[in-house]
mmCIF file of C-alpha atoms in Angstrom:
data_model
loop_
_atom_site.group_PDB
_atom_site.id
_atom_site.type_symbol
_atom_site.label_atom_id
_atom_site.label_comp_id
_atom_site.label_asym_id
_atom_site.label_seq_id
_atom_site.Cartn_x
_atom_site.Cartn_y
_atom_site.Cartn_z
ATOM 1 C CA UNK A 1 -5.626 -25.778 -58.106
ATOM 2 C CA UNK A 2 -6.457 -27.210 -54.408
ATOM 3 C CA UNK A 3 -8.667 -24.676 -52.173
ATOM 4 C CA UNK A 4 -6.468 -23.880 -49.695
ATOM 5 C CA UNK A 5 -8.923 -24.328 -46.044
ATOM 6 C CA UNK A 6 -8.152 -23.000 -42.777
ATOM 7 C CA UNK A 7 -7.047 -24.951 -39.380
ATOM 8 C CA UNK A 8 -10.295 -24.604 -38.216
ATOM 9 C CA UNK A 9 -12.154 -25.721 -40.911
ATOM 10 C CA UNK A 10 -10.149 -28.910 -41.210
ATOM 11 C CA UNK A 11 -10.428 -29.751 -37.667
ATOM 12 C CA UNK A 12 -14.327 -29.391 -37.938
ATOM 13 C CA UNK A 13 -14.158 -31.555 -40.925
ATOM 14 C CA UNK A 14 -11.959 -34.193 -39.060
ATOM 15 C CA UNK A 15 -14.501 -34.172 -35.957
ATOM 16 C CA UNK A 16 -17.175 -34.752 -38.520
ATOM 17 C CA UNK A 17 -16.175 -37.385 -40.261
ATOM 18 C CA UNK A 18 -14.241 -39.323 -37.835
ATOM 19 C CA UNK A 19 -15.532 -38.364 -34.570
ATOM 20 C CA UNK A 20 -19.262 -38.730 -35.571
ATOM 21 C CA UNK A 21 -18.970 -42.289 -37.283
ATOM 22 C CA UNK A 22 -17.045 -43.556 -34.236
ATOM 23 C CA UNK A 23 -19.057 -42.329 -31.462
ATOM 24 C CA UNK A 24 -22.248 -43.945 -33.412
ATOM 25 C CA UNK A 25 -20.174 -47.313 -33.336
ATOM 26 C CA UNK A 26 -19.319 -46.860 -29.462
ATOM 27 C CA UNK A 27 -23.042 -45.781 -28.929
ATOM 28 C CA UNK A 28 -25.407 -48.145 -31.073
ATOM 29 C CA UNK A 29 -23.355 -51.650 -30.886
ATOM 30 C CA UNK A 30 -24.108 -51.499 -26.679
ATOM 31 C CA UNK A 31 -28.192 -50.198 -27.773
ATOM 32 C CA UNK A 32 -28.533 -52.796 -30.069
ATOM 33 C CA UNK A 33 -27.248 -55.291 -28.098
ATOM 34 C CA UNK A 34 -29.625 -54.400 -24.704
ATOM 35 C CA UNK A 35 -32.656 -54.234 -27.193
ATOM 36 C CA UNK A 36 -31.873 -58.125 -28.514
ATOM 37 C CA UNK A 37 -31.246 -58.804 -25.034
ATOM 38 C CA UNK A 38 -34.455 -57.408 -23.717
ATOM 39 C CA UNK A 39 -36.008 -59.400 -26.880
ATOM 40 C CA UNK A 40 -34.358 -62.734 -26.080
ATOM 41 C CA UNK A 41 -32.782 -62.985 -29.139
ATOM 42 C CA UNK A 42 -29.351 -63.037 -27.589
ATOM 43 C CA UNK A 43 -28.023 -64.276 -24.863
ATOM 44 C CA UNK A 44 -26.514 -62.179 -21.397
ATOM 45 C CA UNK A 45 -23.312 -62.458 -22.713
ATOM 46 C CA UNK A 46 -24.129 -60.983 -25.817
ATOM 47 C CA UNK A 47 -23.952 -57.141 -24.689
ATOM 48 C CA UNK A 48 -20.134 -57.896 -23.468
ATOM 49 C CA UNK A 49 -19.854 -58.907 -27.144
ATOM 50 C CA UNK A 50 -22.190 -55.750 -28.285
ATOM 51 C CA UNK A 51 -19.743 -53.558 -26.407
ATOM 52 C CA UNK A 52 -16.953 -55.271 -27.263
ATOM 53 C CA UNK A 53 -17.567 -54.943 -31.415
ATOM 54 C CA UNK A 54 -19.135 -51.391 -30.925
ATOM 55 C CA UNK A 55 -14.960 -50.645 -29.490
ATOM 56 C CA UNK A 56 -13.066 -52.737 -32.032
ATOM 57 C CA UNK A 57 -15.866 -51.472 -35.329
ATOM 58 C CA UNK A 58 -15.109 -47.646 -33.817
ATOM 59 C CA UNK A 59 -11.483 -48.051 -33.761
ATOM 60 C CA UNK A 60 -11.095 -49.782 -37.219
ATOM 61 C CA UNK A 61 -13.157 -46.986 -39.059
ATOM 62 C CA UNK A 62 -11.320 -44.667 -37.103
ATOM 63 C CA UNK A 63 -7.636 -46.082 -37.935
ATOM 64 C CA UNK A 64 -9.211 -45.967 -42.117
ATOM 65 C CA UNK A 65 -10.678 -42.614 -42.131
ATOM 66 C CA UNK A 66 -8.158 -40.631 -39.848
ATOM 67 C CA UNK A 67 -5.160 -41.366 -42.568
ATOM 68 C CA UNK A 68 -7.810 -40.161 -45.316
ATOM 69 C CA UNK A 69 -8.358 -37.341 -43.135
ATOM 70 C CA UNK A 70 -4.599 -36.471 -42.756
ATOM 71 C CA UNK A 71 -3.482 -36.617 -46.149
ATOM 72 C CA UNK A 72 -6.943 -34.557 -47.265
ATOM 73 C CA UNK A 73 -6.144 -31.703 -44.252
ATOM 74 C CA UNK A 74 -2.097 -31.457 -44.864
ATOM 75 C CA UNK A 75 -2.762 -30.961 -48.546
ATOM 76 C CA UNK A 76 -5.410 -28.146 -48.033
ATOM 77 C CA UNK A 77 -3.941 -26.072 -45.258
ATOM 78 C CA UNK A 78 -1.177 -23.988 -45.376
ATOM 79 C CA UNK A 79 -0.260 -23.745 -41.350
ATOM 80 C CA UNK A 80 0.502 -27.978 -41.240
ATOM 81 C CA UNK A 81 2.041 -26.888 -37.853
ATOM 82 C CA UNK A 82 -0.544 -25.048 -36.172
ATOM 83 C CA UNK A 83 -2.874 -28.442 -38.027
ATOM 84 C CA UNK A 84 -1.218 -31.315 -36.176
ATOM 85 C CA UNK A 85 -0.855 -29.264 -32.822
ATOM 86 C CA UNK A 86 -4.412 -28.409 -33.215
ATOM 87 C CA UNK A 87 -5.126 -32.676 -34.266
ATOM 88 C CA UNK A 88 -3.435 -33.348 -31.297
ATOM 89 C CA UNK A 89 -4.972 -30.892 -28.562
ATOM 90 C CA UNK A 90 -8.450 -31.857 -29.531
ATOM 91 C CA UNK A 91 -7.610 -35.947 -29.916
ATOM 92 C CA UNK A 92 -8.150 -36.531 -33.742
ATOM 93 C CA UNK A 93 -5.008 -37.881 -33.651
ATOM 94 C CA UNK A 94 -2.161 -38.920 -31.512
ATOM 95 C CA UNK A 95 1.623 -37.460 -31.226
ATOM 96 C CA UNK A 96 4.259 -39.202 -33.191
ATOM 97 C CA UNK A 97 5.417 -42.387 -32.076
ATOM 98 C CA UNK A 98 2.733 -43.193 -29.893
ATOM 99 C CA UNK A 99 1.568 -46.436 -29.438
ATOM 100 C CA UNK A 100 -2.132 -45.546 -30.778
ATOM 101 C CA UNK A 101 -0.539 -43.923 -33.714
ATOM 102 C CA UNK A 102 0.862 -47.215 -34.622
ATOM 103 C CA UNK A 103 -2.845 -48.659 -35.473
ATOM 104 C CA UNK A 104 -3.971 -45.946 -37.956
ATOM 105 C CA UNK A 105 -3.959 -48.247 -41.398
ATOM 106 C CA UNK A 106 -1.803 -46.960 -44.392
ATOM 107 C CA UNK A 107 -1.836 -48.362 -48.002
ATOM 108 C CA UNK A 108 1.728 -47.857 -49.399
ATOM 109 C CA UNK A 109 0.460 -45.135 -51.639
ATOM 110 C CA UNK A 110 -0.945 -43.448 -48.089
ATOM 111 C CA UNK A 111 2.191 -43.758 -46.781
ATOM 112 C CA UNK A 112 4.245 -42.279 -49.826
ATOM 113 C CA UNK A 113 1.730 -39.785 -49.852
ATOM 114 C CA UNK A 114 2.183 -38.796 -46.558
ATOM 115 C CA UNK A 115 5.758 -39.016 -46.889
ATOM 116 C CA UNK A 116 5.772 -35.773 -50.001
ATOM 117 C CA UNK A 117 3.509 -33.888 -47.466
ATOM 118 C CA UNK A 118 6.065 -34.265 -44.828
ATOM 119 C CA UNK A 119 8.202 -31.438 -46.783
ATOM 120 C CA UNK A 120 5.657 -28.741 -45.892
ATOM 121 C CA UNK A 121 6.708 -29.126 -42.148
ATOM 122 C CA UNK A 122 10.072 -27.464 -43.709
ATOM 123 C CA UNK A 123 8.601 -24.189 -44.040
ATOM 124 C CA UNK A 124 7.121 -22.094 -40.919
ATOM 125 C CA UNK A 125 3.106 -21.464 -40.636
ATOM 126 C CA UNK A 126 2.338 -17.923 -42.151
ATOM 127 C CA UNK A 127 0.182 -15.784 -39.486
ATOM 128 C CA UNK A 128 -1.478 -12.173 -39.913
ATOM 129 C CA UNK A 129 -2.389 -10.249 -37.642
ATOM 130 C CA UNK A 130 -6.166 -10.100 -36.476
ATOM 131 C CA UNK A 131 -7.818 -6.717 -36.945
ATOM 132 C CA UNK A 132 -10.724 -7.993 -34.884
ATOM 133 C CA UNK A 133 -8.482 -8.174 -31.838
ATOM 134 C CA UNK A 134 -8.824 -5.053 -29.725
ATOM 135 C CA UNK A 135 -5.974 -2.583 -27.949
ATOM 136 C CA UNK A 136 -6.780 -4.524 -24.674
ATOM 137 C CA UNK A 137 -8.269 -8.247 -24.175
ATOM 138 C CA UNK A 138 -9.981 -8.258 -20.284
ATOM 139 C CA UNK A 139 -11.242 -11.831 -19.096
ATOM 140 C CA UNK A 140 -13.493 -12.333 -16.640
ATOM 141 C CA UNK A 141 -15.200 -15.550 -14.823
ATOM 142 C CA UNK A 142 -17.738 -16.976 -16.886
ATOM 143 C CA UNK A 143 -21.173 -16.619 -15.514
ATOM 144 C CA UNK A 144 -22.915 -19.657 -18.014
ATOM 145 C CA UNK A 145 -20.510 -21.768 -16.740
ATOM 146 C CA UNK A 146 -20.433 -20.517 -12.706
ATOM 147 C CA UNK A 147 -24.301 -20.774 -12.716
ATOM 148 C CA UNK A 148 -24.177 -24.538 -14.891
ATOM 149 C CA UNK A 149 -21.169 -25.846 -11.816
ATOM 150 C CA UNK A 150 -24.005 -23.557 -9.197
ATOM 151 C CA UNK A 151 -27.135 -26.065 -10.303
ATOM 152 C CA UNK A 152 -24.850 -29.253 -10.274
ATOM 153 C CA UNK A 153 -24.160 -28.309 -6.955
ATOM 154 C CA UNK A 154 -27.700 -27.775 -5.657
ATOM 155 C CA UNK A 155 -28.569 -31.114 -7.610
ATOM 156 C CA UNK A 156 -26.009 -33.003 -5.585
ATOM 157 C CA UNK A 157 -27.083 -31.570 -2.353
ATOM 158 C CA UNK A 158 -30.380 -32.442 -2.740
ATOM 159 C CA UNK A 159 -29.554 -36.035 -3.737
ATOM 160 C CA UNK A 160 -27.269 -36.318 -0.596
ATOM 161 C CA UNK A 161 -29.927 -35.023 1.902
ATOM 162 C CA UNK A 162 -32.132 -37.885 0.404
ATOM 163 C CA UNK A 163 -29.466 -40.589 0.837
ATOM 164 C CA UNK A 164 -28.555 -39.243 4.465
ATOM 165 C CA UNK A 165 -32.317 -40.341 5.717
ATOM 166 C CA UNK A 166 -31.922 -43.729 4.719
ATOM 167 C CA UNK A 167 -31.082 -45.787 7.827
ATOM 168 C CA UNK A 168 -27.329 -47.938 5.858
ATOM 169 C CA UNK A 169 -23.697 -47.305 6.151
ATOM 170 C CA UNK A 170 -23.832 -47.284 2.817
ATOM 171 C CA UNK A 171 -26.206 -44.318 1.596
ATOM 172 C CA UNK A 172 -24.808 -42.248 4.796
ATOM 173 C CA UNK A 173 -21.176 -42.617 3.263
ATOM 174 C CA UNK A 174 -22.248 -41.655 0.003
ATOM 175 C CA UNK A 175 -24.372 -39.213 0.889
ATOM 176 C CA UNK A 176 -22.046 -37.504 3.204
ATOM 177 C CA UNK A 177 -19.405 -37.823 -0.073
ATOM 178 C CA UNK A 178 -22.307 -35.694 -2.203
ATOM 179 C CA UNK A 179 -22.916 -32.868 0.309
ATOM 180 C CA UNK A 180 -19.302 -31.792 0.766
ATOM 181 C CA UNK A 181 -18.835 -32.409 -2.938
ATOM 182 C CA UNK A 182 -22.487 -30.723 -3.589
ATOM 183 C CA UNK A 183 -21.524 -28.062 -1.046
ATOM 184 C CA UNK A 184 -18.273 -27.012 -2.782
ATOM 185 C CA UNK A 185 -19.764 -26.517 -5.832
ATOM 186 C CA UNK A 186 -22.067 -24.290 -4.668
ATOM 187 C CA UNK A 187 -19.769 -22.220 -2.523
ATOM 188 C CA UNK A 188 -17.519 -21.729 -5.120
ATOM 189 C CA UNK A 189 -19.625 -21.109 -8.138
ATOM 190 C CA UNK A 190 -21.239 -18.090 -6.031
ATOM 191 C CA UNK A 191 -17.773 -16.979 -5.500
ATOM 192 C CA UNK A 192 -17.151 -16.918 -9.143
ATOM 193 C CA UNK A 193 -20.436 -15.521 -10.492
ATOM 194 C CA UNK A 194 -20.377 -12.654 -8.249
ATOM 195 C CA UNK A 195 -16.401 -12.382 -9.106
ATOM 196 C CA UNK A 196 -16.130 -9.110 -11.008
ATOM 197 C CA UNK A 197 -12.222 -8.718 -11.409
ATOM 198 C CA UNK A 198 -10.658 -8.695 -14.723
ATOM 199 C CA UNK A 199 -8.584 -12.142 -14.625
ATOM 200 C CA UNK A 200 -6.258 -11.872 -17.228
ATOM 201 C CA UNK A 201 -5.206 -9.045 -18.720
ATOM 202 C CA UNK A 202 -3.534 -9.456 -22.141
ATOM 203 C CA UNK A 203 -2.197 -6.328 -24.712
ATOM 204 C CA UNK A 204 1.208 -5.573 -26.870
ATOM 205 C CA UNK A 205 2.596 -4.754 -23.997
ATOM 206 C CA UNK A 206 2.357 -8.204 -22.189
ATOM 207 C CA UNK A 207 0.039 -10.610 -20.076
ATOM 208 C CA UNK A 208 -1.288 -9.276 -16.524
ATOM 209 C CA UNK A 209 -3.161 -12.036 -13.895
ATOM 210 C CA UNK A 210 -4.965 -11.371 -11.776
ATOM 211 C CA UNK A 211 -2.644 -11.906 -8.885
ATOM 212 C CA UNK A 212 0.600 -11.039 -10.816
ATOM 213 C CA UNK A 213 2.131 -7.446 -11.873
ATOM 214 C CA UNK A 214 2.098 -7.573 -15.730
ATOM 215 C CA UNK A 215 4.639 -9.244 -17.346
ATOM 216 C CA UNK A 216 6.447 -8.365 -20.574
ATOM 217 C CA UNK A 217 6.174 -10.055 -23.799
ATOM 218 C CA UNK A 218 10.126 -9.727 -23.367
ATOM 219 C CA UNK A 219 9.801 -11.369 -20.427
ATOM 220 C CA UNK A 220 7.028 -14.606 -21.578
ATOM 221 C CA UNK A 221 8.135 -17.452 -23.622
ATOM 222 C CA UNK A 222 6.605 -20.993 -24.565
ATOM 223 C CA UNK A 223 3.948 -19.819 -24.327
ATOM 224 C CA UNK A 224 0.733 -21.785 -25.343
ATOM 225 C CA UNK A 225 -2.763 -23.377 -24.751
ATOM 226 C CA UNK A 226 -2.192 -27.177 -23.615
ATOM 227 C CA UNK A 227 -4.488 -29.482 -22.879
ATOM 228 C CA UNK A 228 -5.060 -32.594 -20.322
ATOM 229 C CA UNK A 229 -7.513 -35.147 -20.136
ATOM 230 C CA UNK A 230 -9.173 -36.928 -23.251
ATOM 231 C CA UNK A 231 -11.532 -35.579 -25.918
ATOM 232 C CA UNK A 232 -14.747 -33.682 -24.835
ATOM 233 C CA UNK A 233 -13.737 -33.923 -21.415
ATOM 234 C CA UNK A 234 -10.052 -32.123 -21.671
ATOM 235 C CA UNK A 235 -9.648 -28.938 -19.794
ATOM 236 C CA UNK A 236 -7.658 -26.362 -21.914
ATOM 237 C CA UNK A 237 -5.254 -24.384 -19.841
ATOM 238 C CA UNK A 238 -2.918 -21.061 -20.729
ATOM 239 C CA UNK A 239 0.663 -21.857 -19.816
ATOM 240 C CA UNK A 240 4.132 -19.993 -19.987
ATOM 241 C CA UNK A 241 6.954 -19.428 -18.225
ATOM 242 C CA UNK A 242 8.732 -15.974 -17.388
ATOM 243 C CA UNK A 243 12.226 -14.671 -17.007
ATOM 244 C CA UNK A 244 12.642 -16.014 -13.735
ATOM 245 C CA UNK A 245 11.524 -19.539 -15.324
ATOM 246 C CA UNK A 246 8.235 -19.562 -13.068
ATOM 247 C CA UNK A 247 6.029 -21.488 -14.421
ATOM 248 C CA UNK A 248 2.217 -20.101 -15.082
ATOM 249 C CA UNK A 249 -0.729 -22.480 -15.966
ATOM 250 C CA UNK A 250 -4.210 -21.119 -16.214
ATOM 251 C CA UNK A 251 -7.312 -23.184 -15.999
ATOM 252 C CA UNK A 252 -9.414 -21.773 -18.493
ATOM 253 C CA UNK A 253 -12.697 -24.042 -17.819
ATOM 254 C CA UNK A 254 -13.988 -21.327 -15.707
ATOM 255 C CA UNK A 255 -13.059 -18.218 -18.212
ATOM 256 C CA UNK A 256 -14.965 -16.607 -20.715
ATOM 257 C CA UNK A 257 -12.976 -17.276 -23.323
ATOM 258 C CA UNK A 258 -12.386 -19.945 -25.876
ATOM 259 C CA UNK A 259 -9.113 -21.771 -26.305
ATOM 260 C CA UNK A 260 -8.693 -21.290 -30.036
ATOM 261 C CA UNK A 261 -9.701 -17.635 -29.892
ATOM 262 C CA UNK A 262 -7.208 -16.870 -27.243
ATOM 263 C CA UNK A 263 -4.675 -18.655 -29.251
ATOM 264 C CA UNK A 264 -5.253 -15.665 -31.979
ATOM 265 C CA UNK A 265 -5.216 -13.100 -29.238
ATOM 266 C CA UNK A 266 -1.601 -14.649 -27.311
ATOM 267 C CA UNK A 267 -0.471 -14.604 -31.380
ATOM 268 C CA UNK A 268 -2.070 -11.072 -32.536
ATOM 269 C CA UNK A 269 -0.596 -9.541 -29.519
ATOM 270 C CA UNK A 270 2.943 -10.803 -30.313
ATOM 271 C CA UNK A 271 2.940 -9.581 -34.027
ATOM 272 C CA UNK A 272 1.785 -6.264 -32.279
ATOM 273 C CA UNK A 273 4.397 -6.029 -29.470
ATOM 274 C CA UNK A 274 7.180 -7.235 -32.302
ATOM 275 C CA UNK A 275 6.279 -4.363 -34.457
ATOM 276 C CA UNK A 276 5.971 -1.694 -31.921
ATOM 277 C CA UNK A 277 10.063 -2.940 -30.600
ATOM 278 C CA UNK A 278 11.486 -2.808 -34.066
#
């Protein structure tokens, strides 16, 4: 009998094998090549061609292993809903029909394979309710992150004050760029670490922001954590609409929360308000 894993287990997996493999390819083709370049053993051209096979060697093992991957994580995990949206959100794999998805390599028995696992997406993803989950969830600004964006800031100031006193167009454009850049980051980060206030208020009862009367699980749907942007650099963001079809996104970058966490909350909190109205 196959050990049945969880989401996040297979997704850690995935980033492991995959993710790890690639970034090596991406990483060491381009080091190799500068070091035989400082060496003289290859021409200039020859880092183009470094970075050039570290790309193409990255993206073949990742079109092989990412089909391994799939049929491995669909056959172990129960939720194969929650898995794909999950593959998707953190870029292990792309949505269906995408160009990219095109280039991931199948053998026929992959594909057939893949094909029989395809039947599980019949049935809905099972959920229980988290007992770890308290009456009320209260998030608040994240103070590691405020005081990380607060020492970029001073960092960038200080390089634009150095490129100001140069005498050229040049550094005084930049530099100028850097110190209201620098500057913002600082003013706002000290907003935000000082920032108190609950931010989002979350129970069975519904979601509260902090700029917004609560609003009733009756009253939230499509709910969900989306992302934008690619891989490590993706900002995760809480989105819904309500009754009157207005349309909420949160940045969550700046919370103290995790995305996948908050997923089990937004869910935990729904079982709870579903059993308390029937």
């Amino acid at each position: 009998m196959k050990r049945e894993v969880s989401v996040d287990e297979a997704i850690k997996k995935g980033q492991l094998i995959i993710n790890v493999p690639v970034m090596i390819c991406l990483i060491g083709c381009p080091v190799i090549g500068i070091y035989l370049s400082n060496k003289d053993l290859i021409p200039d051209w020859g880092l183009g061609v470094a970075i050039v096979l570290g790309i193409a060697l990255g993206w073949l093992i990742w079109s092989i292993v990412i089909t391994k991957w799939r049929i491995w994580a669909f056959e172990h995990v129960r939720n194969v809903h929650e898995l794909k949206k999950r593959a998707i959100e953190t870029k292990l794999i792309w949505r269906d029909g995408h160009v990219f998805e095109k280039t991931e390599i199948r053998s026929k028995k992959d594909q057939q394979k893949l094909e029989e696992l395809d039947l599980k997406f019949q049935e809905d993803d099972i959920y229980e309710e988290d007992p770890s989950v308290p009456l009320v969830t209260k998030i608040y600004y994240s103070k590691k992150h405020s005081i990380f964006i607060l020492l970029f800031g001073i960092f960038t100031v200080i390089i634009s004050f150095a490129l100001l006193l140069d005498d050229s167009l040049k550094s005084y454009i930049i530099g100028s760029f850097l110190l209201a850049t620098g500057g913002y980051c600082v003013i706002m980060s000290i907003k935000k670490t000082f920032n108190n206030t609950v931010q989002i208020t979350i129970d069975k009862s519904g979601i509260q922001l902090v700029s917004e009367p609560k609003i009733s699980w009756f009253e939230i749907y499509e709910d969900a954590i989306t992302y934008e942007g690619m891989g490590k650099s993706s900002t995760a963001h809480l989105t819904f609409y309500d009754a009157d079809d207005r349309f909420f996104k949160i940045n969550l970058e700046d919370l103290k929360i995790k995305p996948a966490r908050l997923e089990v909350i937004l869910r935990t909190y729904r079982m709870r308000h579903s059993k308390n109205n029937t």
